[in-house]
Tab-separated table of C-alpha atoms and ligand atoms in Angstrom:
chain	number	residue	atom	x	y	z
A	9	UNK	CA	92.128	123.322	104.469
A	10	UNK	CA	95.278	125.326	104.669
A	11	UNK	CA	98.675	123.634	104.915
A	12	UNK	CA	101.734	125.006	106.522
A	13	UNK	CA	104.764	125.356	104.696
A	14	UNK	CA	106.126	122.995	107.387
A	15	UNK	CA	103.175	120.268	106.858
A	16	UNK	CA	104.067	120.401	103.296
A	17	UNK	CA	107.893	120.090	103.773
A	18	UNK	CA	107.508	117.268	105.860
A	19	UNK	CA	105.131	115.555	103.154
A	20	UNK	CA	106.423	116.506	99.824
A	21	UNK	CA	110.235	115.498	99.816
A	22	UNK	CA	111.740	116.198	96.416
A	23	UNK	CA	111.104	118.605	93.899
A	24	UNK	CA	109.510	115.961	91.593
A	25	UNK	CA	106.820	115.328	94.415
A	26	UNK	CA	105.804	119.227	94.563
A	27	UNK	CA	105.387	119.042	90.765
A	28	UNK	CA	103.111	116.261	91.261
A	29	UNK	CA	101.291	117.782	94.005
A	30	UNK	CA	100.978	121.181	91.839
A	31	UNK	CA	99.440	119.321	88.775
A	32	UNK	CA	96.745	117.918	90.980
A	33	UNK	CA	96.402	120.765	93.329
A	34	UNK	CA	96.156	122.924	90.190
A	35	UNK	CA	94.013	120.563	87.703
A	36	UNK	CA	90.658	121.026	89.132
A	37	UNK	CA	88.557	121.940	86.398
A	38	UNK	CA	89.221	118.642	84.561
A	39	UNK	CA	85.584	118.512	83.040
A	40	UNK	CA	86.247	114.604	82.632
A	41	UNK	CA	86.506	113.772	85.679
A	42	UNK	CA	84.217	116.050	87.466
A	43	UNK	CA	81.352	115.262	84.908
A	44	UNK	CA	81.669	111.235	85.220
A	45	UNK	CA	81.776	111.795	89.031
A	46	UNK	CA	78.576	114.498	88.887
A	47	UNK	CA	76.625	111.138	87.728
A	48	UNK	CA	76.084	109.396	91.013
A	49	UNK	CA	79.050	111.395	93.149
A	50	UNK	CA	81.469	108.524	92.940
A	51	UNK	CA	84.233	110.391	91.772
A	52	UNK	CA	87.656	108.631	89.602
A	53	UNK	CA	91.046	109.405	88.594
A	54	UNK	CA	91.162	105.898	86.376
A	55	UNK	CA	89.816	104.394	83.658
A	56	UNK	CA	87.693	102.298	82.854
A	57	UNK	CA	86.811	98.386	81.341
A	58	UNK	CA	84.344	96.899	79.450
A	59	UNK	CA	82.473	96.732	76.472
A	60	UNK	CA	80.179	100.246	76.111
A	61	UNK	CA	77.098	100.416	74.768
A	62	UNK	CA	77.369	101.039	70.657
A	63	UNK	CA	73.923	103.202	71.207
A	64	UNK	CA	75.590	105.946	72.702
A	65	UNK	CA	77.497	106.954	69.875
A	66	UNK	CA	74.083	108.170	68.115
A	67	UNK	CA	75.009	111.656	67.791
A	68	UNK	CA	70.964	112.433	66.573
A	69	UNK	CA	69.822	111.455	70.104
A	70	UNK	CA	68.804	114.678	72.129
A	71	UNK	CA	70.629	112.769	75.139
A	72	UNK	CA	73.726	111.766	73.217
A	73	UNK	CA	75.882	113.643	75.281
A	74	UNK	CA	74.651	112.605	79.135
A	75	UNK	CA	74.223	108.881	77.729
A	76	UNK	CA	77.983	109.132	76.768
A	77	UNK	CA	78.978	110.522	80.366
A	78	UNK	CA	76.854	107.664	81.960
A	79	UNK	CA	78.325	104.596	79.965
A	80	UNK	CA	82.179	106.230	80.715
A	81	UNK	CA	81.342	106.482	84.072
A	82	UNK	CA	79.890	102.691	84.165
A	83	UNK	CA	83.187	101.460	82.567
A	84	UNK	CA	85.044	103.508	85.651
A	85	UNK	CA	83.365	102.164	88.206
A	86	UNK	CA	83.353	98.482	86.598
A	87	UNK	CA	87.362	99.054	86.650
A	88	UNK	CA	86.912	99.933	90.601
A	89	UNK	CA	84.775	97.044	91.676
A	90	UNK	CA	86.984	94.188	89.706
A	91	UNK	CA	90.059	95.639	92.099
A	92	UNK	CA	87.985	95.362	94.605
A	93	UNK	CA	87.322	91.826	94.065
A	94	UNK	CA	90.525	91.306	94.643
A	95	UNK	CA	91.346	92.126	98.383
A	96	UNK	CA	90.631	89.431	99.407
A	97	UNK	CA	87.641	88.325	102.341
A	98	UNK	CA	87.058	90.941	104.347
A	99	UNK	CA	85.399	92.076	107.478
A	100	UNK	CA	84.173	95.204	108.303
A	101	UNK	CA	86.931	95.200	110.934
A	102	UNK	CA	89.671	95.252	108.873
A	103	UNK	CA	91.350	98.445	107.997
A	104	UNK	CA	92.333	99.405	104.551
A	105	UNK	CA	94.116	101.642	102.655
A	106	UNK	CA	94.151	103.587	99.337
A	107	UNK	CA	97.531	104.779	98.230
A	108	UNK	CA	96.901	107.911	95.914
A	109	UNK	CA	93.671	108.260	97.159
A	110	UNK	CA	92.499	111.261	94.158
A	111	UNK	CA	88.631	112.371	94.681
A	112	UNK	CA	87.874	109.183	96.674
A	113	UNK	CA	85.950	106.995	94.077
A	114	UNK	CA	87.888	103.635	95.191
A	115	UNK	CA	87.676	104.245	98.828
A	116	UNK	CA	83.947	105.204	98.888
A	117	UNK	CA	83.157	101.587	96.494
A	118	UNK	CA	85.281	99.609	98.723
A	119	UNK	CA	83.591	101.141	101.882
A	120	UNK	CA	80.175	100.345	100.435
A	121	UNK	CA	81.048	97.019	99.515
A	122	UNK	CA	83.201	95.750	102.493
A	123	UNK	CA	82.191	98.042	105.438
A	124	UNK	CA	85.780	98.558	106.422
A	125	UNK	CA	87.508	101.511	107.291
A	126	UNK	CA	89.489	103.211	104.524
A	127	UNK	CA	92.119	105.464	105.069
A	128	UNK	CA	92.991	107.377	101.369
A	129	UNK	CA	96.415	109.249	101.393
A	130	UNK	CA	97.284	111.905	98.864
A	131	UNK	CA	99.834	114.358	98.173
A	132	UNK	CA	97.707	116.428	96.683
A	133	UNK	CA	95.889	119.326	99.458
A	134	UNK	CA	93.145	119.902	96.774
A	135	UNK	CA	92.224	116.211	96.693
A	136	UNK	CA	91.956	115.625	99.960
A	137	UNK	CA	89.903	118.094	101.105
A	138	UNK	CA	87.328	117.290	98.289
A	139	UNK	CA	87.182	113.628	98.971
A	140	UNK	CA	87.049	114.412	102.665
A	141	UNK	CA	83.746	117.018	101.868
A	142	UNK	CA	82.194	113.635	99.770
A	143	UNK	CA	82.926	111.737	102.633
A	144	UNK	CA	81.005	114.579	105.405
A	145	UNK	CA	78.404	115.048	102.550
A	146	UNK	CA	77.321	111.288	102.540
A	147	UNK	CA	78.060	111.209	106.787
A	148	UNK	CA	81.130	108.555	106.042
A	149	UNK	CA	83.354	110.982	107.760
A	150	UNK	CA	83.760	108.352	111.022
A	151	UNK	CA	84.783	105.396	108.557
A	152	UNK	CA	86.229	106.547	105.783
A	153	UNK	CA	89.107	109.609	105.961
A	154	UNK	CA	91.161	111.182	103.783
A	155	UNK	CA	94.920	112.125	104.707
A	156	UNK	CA	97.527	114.958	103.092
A	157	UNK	CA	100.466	112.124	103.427
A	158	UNK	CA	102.728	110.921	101.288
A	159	UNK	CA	102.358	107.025	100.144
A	160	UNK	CA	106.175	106.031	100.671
A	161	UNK	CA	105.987	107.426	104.027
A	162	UNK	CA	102.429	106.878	105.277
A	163	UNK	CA	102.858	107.509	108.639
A	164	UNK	CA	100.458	104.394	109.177
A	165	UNK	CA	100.971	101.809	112.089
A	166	UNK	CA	102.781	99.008	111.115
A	167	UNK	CA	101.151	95.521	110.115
A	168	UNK	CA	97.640	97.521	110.952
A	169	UNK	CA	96.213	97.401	107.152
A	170	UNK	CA	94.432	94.168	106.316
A	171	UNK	CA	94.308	95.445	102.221
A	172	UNK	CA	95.823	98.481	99.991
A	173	UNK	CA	95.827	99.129	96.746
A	174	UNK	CA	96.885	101.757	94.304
A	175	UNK	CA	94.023	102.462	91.692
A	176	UNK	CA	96.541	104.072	88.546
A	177	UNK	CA	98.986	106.009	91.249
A	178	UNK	CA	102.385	103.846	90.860
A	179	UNK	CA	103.426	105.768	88.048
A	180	UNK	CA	104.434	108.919	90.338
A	181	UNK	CA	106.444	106.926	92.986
A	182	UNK	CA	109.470	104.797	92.643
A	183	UNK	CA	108.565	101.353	93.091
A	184	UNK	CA	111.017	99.656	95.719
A	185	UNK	CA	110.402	102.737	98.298
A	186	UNK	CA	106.351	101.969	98.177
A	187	UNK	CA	106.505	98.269	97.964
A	188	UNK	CA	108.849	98.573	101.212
A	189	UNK	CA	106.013	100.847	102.804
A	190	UNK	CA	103.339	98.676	101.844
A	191	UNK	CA	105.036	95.631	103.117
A	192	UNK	CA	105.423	97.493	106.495
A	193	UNK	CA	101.881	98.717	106.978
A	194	UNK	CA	100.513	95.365	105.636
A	195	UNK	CA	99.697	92.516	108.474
A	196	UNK	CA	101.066	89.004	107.121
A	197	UNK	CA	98.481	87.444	104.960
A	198	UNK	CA	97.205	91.140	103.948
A	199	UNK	CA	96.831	91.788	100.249
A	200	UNK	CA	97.817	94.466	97.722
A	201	UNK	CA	96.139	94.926	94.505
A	202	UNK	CA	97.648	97.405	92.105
A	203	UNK	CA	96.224	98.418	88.741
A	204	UNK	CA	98.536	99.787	86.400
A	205	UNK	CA	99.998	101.080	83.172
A	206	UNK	CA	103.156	99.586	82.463
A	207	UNK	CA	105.532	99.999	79.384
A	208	UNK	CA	106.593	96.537	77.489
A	209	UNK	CA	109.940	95.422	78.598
A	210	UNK	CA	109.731	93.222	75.106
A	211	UNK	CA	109.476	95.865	72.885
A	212	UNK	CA	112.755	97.683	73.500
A	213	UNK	CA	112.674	101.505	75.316
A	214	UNK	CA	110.228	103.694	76.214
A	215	UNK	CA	107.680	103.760	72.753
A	216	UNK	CA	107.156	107.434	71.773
A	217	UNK	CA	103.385	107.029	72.841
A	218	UNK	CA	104.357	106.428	76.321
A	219	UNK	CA	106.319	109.444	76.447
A	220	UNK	CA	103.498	111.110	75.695
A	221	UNK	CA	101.607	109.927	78.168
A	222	UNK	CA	104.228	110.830	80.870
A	223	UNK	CA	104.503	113.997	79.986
A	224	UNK	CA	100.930	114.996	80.058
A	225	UNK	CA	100.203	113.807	83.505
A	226	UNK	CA	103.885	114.483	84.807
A	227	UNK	CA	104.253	110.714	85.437
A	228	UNK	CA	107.020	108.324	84.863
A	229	UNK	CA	105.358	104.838	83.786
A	230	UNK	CA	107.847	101.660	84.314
A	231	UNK	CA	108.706	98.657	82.677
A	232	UNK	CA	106.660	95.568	83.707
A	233	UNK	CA	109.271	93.854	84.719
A	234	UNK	CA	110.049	96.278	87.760
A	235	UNK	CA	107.143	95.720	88.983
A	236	UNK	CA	108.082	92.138	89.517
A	237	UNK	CA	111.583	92.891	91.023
A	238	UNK	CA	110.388	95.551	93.290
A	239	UNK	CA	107.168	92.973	94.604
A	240	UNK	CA	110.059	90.441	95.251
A	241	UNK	CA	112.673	92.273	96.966
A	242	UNK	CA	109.884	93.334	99.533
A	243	UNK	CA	108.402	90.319	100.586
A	244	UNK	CA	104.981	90.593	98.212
A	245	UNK	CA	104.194	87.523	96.563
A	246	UNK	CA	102.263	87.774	93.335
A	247	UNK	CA	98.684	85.667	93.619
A	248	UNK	CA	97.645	86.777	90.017
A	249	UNK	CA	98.359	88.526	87.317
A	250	UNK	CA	95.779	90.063	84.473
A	251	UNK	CA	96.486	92.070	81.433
A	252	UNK	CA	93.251	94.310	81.195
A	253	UNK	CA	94.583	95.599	78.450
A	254	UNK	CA	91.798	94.106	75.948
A	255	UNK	CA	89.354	95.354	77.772
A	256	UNK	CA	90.032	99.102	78.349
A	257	UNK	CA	90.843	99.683	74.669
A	258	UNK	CA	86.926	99.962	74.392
A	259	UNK	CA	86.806	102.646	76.897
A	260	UNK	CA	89.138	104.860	75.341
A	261	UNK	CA	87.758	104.415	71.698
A	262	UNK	CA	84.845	105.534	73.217
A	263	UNK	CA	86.276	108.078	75.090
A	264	UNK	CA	88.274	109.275	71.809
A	265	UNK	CA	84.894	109.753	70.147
A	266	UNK	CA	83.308	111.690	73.096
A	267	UNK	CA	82.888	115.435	73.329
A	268	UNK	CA	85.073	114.809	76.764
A	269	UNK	CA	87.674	113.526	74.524
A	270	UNK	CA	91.231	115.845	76.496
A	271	UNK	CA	94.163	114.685	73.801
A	272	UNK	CA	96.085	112.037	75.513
A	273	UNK	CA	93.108	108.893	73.599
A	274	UNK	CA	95.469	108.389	70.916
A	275	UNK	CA	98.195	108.041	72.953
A	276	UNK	CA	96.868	105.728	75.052
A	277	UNK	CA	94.898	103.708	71.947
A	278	UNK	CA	98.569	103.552	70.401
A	279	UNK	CA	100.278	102.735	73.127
A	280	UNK	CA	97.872	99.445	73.695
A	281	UNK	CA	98.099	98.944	69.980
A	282	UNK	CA	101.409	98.774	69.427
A	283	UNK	CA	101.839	96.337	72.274
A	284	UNK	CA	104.104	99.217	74.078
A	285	UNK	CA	102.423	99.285	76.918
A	286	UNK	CA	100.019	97.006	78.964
A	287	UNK	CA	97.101	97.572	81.633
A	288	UNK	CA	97.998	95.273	84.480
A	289	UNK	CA	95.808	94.238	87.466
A	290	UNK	CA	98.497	92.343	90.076
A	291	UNK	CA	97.458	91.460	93.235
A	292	UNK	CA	100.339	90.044	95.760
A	293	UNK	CA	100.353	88.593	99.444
A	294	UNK	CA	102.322	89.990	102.028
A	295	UNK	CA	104.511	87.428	103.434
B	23	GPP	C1	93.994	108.933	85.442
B	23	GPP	O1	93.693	110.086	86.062
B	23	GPP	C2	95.292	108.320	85.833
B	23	GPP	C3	96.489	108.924	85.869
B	23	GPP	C4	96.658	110.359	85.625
B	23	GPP	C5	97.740	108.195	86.092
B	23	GPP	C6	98.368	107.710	84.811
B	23	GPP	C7	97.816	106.393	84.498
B	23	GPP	C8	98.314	105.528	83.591
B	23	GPP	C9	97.672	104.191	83.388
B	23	GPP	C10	99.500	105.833	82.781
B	23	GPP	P1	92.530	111.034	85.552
B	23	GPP	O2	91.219	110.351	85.635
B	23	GPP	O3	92.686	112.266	86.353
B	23	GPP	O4	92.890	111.312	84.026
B	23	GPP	P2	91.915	112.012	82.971
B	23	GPP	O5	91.675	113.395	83.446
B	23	GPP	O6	92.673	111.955	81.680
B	23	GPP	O7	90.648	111.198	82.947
B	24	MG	MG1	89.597	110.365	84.410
């Protein structure tokens, strides 16, 4: 789909947000991502969890390769379905909502599972009309849409969202504005669930690792601890708390020692390491 430059004005704000939407709207042939996805069309802009398989690092097997793509993929999708676990009961009346929506991966597993309606927003054209083609390809068009929106300004009608989550997207936005918009589209009781990468407040400034990381997906990871303020000061009350950090450092050793390997495994392996950096799952209730 085409956007006008007035759609786009009126969804990108700040010249940090078009840089954002560029990277995505430009990074397309990310053979990672499209290769994982290719496996059973459930396509992810996260990582993954889990223990892999030590088999499929036996470079002498003629399917060493695919069997590689296959376990990554598994240990995406096992990510996906413990957030998903987390929303809370659900009906198949109840609306949800994925905030940095990407190729669609969460919102298709959560449809699946749940039966909702999902609404995915993105700021990114390119992503949108690709998870919107999934969802016409597999005739989920009527239940589960895709939007060119902006998270901190969603456009959404109050209290009408029963769940949300952000799968990996709250590094692009500042936290207070989304937590405010969350808060507003959530109904009282309604839950968020955000998985995240968040630097260590205990280990001083930004490590050099993280850095890295920000700068190769144009992000701008924050400090744990303002996630904590920002949930507070907008009326979302944390239920739990898990550090998945132990568990994805499997996925990206494997990843590191893949052919699909893209630069930024180190980073991440060093960042985790180092204790300079955490994967959080925190889910919250909207009061
Ligand atoms: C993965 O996307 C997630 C992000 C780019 C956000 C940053 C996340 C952090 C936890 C810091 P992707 O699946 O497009 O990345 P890749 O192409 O590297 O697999
Ligand atoms: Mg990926």
């Amino acid at each position: 789909m085409t956007t006008s430059p007035h759609q786009t004005r009126a969804v990108l704000h700040t010249d940090y947000q078009r840089a954002v939407a560029s990277y995505w709207d430009t990074h397309v042939n990310d053979d990672v991502n499209l290769a994982l996805g290719d496996v059973d069309e459930l396509y992810h802009h996260h990582y993954g969890i889990g223990a892999y398989d030590p088999t499929v690092l036996d470079t002498t097997a003629a399917d060493h390769q695919q069997r590689t793509i296959r376990e990554l993929h598994r240990l995406e999708s096992a990510q996906a379905d413990l957030l998903l676990d987390h929303l809370g009961p659900l009906t198949s009346e109840h609306r949800l909502l994925d905030a940095g929506s990407g190729r669609g991966g969460t919102s298709f597993m959560a449809h699946r599972r749940y039966g909702c309606h999902v609404d995915g927003v993105s700021i990114s054209q390119y992503q949108v009309d690709f998870a919107n083609a999934q969802a016409r390809r597999h005739a989920l068009d009527d239940k589960v849409r895709f939007h060119f929106r902006n998270m901190l300004d969603t456009g959404l009608e109050t209290g009408s969202r029963q769940a949300l989550w952000t799968n990996e997207t709250t590094m692009y936005v500042d936290l207070d504005q989304a937590f405010a918009e969350f808060a507003r589209i959530l109904a009282v009781g309604g839950r968020y669930v955000c998985v995240t990468g968040c630097s260590n407040d205990l280990t001083g400034g930004r490590s050099q690792a993280v850095s890295r990381i920000d700068t190769h997906y144009t992000c701008n990871i924050h400090p744990r601890s303002a996630y904590f303020k920002a949930l507070a000061a907008n009326g979302l009350v944390p239920i739990t708390v898990t550090d998945l950090t132990p568990l994805t450092i499997p996925y990206w050793e494997l990843r590191a020692r893949s052919h699909l390997a893209t630069g930024i495994e180190e980073a991440f392996l060093t960042a985790y390491r180092e204790n300079s950096f955490h994967y959080l799952l925190i889910t919250a209730d909207r009061t």
